Coordinates of C-alpha atoms and ligand atoms in Angstrom, one line a residue:
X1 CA -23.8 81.1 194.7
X2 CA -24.7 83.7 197.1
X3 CA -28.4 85.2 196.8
X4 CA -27.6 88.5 196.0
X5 CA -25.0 87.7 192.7
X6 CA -25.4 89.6 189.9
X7 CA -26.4 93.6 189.6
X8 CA -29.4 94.0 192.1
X9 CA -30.8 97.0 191.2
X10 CA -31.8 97.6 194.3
X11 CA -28.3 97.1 196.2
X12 CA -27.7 96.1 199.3
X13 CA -27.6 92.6 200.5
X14 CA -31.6 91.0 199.9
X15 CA -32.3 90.3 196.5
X16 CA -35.0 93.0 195.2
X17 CA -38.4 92.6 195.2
X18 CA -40.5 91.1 192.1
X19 CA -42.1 94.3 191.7
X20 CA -38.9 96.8 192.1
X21 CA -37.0 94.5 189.3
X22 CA -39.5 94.4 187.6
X23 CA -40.1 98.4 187.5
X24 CA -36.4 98.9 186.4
X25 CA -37.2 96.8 182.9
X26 CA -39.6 99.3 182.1
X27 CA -37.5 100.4 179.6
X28 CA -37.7 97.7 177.8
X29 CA -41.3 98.5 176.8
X30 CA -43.2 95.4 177.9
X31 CA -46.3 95.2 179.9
X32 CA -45.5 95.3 183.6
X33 CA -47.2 92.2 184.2
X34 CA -44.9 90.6 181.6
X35 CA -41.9 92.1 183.6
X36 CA -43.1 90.9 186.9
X37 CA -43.3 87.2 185.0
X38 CA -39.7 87.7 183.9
X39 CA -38.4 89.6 186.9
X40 CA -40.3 86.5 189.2
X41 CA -37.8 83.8 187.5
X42 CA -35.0 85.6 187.7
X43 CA -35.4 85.8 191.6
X44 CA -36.5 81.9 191.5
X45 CA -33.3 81.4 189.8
X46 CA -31.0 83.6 191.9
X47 CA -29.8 85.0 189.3
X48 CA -31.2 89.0 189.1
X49 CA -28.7 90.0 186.6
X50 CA -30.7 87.1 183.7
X51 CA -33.8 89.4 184.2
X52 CA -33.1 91.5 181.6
X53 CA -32.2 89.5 179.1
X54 CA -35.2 87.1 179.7
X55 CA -36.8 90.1 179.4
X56 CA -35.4 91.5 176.2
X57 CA -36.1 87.4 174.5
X58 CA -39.9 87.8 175.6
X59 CA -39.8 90.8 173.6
X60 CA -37.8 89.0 170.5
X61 CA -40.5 86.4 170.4
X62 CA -43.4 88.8 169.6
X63 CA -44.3 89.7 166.0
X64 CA -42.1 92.2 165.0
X65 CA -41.1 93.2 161.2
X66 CA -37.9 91.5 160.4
X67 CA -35.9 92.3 156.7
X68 CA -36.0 89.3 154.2
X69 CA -32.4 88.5 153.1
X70 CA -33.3 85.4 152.5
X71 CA -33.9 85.7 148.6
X72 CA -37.2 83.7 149.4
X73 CA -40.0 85.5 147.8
X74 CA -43.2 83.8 149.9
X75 CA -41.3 82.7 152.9
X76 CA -43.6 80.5 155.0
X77 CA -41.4 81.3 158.3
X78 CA -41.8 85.1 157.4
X79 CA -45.5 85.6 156.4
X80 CA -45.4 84.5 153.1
X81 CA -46.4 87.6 151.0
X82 CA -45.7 90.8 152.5
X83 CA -48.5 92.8 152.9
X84 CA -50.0 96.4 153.8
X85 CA -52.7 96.5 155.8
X86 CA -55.0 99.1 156.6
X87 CA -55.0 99.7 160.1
X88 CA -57.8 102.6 161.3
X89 CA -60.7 101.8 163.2
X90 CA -63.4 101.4 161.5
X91 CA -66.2 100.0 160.8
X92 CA -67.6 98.3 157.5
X93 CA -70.1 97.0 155.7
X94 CA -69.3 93.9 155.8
X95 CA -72.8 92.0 156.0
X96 CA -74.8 95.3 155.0
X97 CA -76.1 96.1 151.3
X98 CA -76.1 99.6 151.7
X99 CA -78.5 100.1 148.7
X100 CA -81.3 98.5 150.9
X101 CA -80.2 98.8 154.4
X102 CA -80.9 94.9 154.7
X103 CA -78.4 92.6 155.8
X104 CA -75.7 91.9 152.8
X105 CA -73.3 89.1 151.9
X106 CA -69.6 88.2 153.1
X107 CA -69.3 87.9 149.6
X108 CA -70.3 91.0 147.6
X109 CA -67.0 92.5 148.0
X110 CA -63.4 90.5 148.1
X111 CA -64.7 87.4 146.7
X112 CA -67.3 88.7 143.7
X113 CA -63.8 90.9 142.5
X114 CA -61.7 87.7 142.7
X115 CA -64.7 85.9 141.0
X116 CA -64.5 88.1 138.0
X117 CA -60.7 88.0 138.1
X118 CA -60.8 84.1 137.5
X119 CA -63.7 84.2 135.4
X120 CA -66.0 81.8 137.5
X121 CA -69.3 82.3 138.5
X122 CA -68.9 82.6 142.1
X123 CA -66.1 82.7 144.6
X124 CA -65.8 82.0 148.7
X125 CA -62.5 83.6 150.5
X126 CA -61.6 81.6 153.6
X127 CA -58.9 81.4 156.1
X128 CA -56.0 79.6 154.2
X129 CA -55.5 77.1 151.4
X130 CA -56.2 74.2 153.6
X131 CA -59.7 75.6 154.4
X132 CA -60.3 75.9 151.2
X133 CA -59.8 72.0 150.2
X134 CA -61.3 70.9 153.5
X135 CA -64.3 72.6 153.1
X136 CA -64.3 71.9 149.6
X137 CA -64.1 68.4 150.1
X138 CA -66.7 68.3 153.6
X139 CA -69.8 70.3 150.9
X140 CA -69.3 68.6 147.8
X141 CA -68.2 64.6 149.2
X142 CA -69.0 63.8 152.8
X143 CA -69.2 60.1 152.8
X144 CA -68.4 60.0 149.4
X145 CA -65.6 58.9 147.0
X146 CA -63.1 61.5 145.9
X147 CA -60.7 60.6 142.8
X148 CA -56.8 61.4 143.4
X149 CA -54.1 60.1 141.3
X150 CA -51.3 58.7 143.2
X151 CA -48.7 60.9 141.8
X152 CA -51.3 63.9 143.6
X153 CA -50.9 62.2 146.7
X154 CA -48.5 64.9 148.2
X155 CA -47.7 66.1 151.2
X156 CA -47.2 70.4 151.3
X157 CA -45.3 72.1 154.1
X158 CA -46.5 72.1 157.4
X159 CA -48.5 68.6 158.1
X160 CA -50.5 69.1 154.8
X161 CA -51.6 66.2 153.9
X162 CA -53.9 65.2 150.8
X163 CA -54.7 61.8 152.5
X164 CA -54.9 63.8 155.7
X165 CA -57.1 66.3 154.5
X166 CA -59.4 64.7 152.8
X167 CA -60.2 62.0 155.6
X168 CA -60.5 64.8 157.9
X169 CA -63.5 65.9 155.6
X170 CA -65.3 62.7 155.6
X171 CA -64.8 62.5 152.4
X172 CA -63.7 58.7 150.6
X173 CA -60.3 58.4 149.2
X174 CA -60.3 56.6 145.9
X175 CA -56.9 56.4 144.7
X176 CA -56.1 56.1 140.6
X177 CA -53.2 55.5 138.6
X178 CA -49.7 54.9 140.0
X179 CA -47.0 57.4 141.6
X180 CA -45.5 58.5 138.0
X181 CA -48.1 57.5 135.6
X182 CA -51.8 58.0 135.8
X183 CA -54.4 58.0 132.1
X184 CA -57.7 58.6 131.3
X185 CA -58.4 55.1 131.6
X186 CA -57.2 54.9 135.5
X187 CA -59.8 57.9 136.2
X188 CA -62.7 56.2 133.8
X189 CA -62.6 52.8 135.3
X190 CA -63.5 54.4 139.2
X191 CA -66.8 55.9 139.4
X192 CA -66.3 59.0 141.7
X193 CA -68.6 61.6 143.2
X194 CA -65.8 64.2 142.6
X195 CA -61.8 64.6 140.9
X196 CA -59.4 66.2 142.6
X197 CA -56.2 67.0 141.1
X198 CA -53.6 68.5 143.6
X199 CA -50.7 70.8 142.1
X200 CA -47.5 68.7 143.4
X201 CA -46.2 72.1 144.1
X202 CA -43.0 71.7 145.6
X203 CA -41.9 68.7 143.9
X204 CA -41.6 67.5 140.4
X205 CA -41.7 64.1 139.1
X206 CA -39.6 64.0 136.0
X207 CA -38.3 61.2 133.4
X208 CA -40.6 58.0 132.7
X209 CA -44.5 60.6 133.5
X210 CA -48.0 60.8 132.4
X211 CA -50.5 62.7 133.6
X212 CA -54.2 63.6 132.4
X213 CA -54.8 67.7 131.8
X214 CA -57.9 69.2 133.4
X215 CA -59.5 69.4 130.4
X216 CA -59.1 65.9 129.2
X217 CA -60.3 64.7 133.0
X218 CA -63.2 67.3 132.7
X219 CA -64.6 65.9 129.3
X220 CA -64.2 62.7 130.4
X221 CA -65.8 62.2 133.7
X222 CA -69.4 63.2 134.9
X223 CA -68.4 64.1 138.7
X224 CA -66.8 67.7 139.3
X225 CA -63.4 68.4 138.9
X226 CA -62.1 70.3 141.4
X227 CA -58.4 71.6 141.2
X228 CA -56.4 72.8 144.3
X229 CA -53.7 74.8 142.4
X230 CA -52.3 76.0 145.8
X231 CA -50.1 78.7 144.7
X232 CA -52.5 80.8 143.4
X233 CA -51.5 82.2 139.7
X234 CA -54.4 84.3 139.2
X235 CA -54.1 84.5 135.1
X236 CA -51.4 83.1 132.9
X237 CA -51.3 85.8 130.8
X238 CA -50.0 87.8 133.8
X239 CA -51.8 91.2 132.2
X240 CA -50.7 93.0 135.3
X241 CA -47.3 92.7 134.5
X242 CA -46.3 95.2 131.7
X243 CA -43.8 92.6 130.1
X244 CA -46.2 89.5 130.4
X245 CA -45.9 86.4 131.9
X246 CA -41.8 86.1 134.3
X247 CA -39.8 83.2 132.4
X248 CA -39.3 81.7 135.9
X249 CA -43.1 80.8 135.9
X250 CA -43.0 78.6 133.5
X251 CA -46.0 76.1 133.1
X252 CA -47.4 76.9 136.8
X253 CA -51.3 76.2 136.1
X254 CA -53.7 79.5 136.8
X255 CA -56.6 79.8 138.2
X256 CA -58.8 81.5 135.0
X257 CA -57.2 78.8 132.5
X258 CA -58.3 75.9 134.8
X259 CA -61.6 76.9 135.0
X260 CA -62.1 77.6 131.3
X261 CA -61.0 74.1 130.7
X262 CA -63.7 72.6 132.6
X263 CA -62.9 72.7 136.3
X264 CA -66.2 73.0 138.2
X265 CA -63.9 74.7 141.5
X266 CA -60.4 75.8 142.1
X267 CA -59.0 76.3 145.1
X268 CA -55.4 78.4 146.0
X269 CA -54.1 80.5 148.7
X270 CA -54.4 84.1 149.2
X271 CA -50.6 84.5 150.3
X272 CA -48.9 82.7 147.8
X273 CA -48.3 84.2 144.4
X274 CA -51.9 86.0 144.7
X275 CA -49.5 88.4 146.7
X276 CA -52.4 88.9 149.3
X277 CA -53.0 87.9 153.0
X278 CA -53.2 84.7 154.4
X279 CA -56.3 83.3 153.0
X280 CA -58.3 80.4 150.9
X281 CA -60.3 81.1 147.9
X282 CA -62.7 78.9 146.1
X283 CA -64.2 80.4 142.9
X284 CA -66.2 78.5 140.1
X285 CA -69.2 77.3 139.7
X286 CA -72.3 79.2 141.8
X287 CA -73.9 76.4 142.8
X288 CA -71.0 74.6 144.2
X289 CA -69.8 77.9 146.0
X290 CA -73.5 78.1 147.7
X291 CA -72.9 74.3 149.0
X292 CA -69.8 75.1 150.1
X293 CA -70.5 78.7 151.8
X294 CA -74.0 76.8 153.5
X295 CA -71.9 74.2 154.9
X296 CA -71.1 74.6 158.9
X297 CA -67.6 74.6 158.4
X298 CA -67.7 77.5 156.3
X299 CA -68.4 79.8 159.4
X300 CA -65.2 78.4 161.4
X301 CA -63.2 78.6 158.5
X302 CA -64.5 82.2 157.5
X303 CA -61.9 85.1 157.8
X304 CA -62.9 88.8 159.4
X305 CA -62.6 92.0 157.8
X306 CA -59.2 92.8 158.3
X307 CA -58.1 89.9 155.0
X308 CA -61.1 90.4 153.5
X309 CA -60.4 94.3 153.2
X310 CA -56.6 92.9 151.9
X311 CA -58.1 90.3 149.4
X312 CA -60.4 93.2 148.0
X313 CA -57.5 95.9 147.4
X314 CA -55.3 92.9 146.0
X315 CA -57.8 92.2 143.6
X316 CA -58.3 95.7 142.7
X317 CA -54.6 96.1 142.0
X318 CA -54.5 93.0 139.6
X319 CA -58.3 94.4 138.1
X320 CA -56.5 97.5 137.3
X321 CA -53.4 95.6 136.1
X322 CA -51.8 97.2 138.6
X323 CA -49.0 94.4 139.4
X324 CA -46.7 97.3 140.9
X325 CA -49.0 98.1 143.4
X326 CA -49.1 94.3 144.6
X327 CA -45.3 93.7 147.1
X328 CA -44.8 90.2 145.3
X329 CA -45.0 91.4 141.9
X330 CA -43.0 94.5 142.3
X331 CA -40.5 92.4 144.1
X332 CA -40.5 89.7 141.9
X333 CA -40.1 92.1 138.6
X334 CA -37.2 94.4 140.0
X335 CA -34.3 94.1 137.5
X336 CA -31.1 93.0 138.4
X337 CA -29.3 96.1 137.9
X338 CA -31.0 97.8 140.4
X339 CA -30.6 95.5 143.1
X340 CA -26.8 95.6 142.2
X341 CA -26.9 99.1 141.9
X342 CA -28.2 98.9 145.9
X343 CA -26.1 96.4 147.2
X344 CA -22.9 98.5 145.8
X345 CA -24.9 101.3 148.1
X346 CA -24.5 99.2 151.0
X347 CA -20.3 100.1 151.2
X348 CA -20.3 96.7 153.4
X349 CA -19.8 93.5 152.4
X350 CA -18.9 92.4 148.6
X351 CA -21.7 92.6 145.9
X352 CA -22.7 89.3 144.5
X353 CA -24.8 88.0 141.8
X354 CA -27.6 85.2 143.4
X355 CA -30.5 84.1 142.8
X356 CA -34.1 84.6 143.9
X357 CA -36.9 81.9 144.2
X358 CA -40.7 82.7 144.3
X359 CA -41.1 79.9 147.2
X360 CA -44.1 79.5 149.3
X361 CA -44.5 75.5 147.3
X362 CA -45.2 77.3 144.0
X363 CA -42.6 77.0 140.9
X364 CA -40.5 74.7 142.2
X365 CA -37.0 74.7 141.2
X366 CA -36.8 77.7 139.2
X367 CA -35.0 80.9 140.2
X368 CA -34.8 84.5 139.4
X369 CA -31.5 86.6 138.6
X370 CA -30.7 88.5 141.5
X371 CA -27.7 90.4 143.2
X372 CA -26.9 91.2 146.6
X373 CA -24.5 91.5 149.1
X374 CA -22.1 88.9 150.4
X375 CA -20.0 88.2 154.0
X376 CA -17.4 85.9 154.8
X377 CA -18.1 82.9 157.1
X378 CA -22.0 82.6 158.6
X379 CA -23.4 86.2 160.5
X380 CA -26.8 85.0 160.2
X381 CA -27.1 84.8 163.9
X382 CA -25.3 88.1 164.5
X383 CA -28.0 89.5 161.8
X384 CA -30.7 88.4 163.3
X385 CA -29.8 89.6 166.4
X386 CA -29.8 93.4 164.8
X387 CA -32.6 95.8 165.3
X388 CA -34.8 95.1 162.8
X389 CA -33.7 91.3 162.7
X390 CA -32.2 90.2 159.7
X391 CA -32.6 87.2 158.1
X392 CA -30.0 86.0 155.3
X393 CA -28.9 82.3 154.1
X394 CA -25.1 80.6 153.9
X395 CA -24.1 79.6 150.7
X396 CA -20.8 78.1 150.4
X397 CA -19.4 79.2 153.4
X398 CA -20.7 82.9 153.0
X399 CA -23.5 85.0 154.4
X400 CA -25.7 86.2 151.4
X401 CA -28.3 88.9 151.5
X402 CA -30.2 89.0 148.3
X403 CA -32.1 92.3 147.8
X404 CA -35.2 91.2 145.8
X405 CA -36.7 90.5 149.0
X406 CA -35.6 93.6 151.0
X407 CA -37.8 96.8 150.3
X408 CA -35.3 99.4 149.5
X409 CA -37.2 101.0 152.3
X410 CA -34.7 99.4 154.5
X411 CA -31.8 99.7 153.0
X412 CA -30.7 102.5 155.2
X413 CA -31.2 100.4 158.0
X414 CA -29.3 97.0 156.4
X415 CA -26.5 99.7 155.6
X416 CA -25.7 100.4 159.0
X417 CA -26.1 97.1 160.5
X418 CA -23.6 95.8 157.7
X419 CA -21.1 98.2 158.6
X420 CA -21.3 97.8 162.4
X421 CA -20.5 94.4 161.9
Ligands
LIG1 C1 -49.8 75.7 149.9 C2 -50.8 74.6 149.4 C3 -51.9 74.3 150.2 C4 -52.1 74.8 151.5 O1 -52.4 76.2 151.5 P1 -52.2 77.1 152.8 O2 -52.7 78.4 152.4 O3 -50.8 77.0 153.2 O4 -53.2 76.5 153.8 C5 -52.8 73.3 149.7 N1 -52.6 72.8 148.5 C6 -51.6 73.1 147.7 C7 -51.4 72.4 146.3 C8 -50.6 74.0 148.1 O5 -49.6 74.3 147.3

């Protein structure tokens, strides 16, 4: 292969130099030093012509809005929750109590609203779910025994790991009951510093079961209870919703109702079916929040103002009952007709009834009602390709993009990728 194959932009027999390749993928919009990386390998290579093309992969590879096809409500690969954030620059009072002028509390703001929202005394908002249990479990039983039932002993997406998790925080492991059954009895006959029940999230056991409620553990032992609930059901009732609690949520434990039977913390994420930003909440008792929010951890786990500012206007929305003004809820309560009514917009493609899940390791194996759009054989990599990438599951054979998850927003823009297809 001669030295000089491909398109040199410069012409002429000697490859181009770093810098004048590099100047010609300007259009490309990336950082120049960025273009002199790509533009450097391409040389290496001898092959010029690759340069823009590495070039144009760099750029696919940042963080870029892509369109949810997928039908997967909290998609962990996506972000989870889709969210608004506000972007100006500003500054806040974020450790200021403007009354006195004195320095004020991380926590007078996002976490004292989602405090009231789950009834608890006090609440802590950290940088994910698995904060929350960590730090949970480093405060409250460093060097001490923690109850689990072995049915609790789960693994959630992404390498988290109650075993894991809880030796990571120094914290004992004392394991109760058996993988399908665990009583009273199992939990009375260890003497713990602290329970923790774990939501199994995204599995169900089912057929020969037995598990103990939080309120039968809580009136039975002396140590805390402390329930991660992961997903992060805010209030059964679902008062933000003006038709009350979705079928498809079934029994999916909340937050408020946990508490009220006697859990001393819970923990959940912020991103899950809270509808917020990636964070970690613990809320319940005060005193337990203060041993948890004095512990070291607590300031590497703590989040900036950016998700604290999200967690606050989420919980205003669902203190307002507002559930419209939260993108998971709106998504979620859509009604099939419209999203048909949209996909039959699209002219592309053939409109289908399919079905939605909530995802993100809450509700497992219940789905929502949906409609969308349906192509033969699989496009997903031609739709994810497009400009905004697209991302849509095969079923059967067929390339399905469900609505729920698209904001109608971008329906223009689906349309006209569809169509160029
Ligand atoms: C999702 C989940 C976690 C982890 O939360 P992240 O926000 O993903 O860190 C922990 N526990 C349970 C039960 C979960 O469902």
């Amino acid at each position: 292969m001669s030295e000089t194959e491909g398109s040199a932009p410069s012409g002429g027999d000697r490859p181009p130099s770093v810098d004048a390749l590099a100047r010609d993928l300007a259009d490309t919009g990336l950082p120049h030093p960025l273009l002199v990386d790509v533009a450097r390998r391409a040389i290496a290579d001898g092959d010029v012509a690759a340069a823009r093309s590495h070039a144009e992969a760099l750029g696919r590879a940042l963080l870029q809005p892509v369109v949810n096809a997928t039908g997967v409500l909290l998609h962990t690969n996506l972000g989870r929750a889709p969210m608004a954030v506000q972007a100006d620059a500003r500054y806040t009072n974020l450790e200021l109590d403007l009354a006195s002028g004195r320095r004020g509390s991380r926590s007078a703001h996002a976490a004292s609203l989602l405090a009231r929202l789950c009834d608890a005394e006090a609440a802590l908002v950290v940088n994910n779910g698995a904060a929350a249990v960590l730090l949970v479990l480093a405060a409250l039983a460093g060097g001490r025994d923690v109850a689990v039932s072995r049915g609790e002993l789960v693994e959630i997406g992404g390498g988290f790991r109650v075993p894991e998790v809880l030796a990571q925080s120094g914290a004992r492991l004392v394991e109760v009951g058996t993988t399908n059954r665990t009583r009273l009895a199992d939990y009375r006959g260890v003497d713990a510093d602290l329970y923790l029940k774990v939501h199994q999230s995204n599995y169900r056991i089912v057929g020969f079961t037995e598990s103990v409620s939080v309120r039968d553990l809580a009136e039975a032992v002396d140590g805390p209870v402390v329930v991660d609930l992961g997903s992060g059901l805010i209030d059964a009732a679902c008062q933000w919703l003006a038709s009350g609690p979705p079928a498809w949520l079934a029994d999916e434990p909340a937050a408020r109702q946990a508490l009220a039977d006697g859990a001393a913390l819970v923990t959940f994420s912020g991103d899950k079916l809270f509808g917020g930003p990636q964070a970690g909440v613990i809320a319940g008792q005060k005193e337990l929040v203060d041993r948890c929010a004095r512990h070291p951890l607590a300031r590497a786990l703590r989040p900036g103002q950016l998700v604290l500012n999200a967690m606050q206007q989420t919980a205003l929305a669902y203190l307002r009952r507002d559930g419209m003004a939260i993108p998971f809820w709106r998504m979620v309560s859509v009604p099939v007709e419209e999203l048909r009514a949209r996909a039959a917009s699209m002219i592309a493609g053939e409109v289908v009834l399919c079905e939605s899940v909530p995802g993100g390791g809450s509700v497992p194996g219940l789905a929502i009602p949906s409609a969308g759009v349906a192509l033969d054989g699989d496009r997903t990599a031609e739709l994810r390709a497009a400009d905004p990438p697209i991302i849509a599951r095969v079923v059967d054979g067929r390339t399905v993009l469900d609505l729920r998850t698209v904001d109608p927003a971008d329906d223009g823009a689906l349309a006209k990728v569809l169509c160029a297809l």
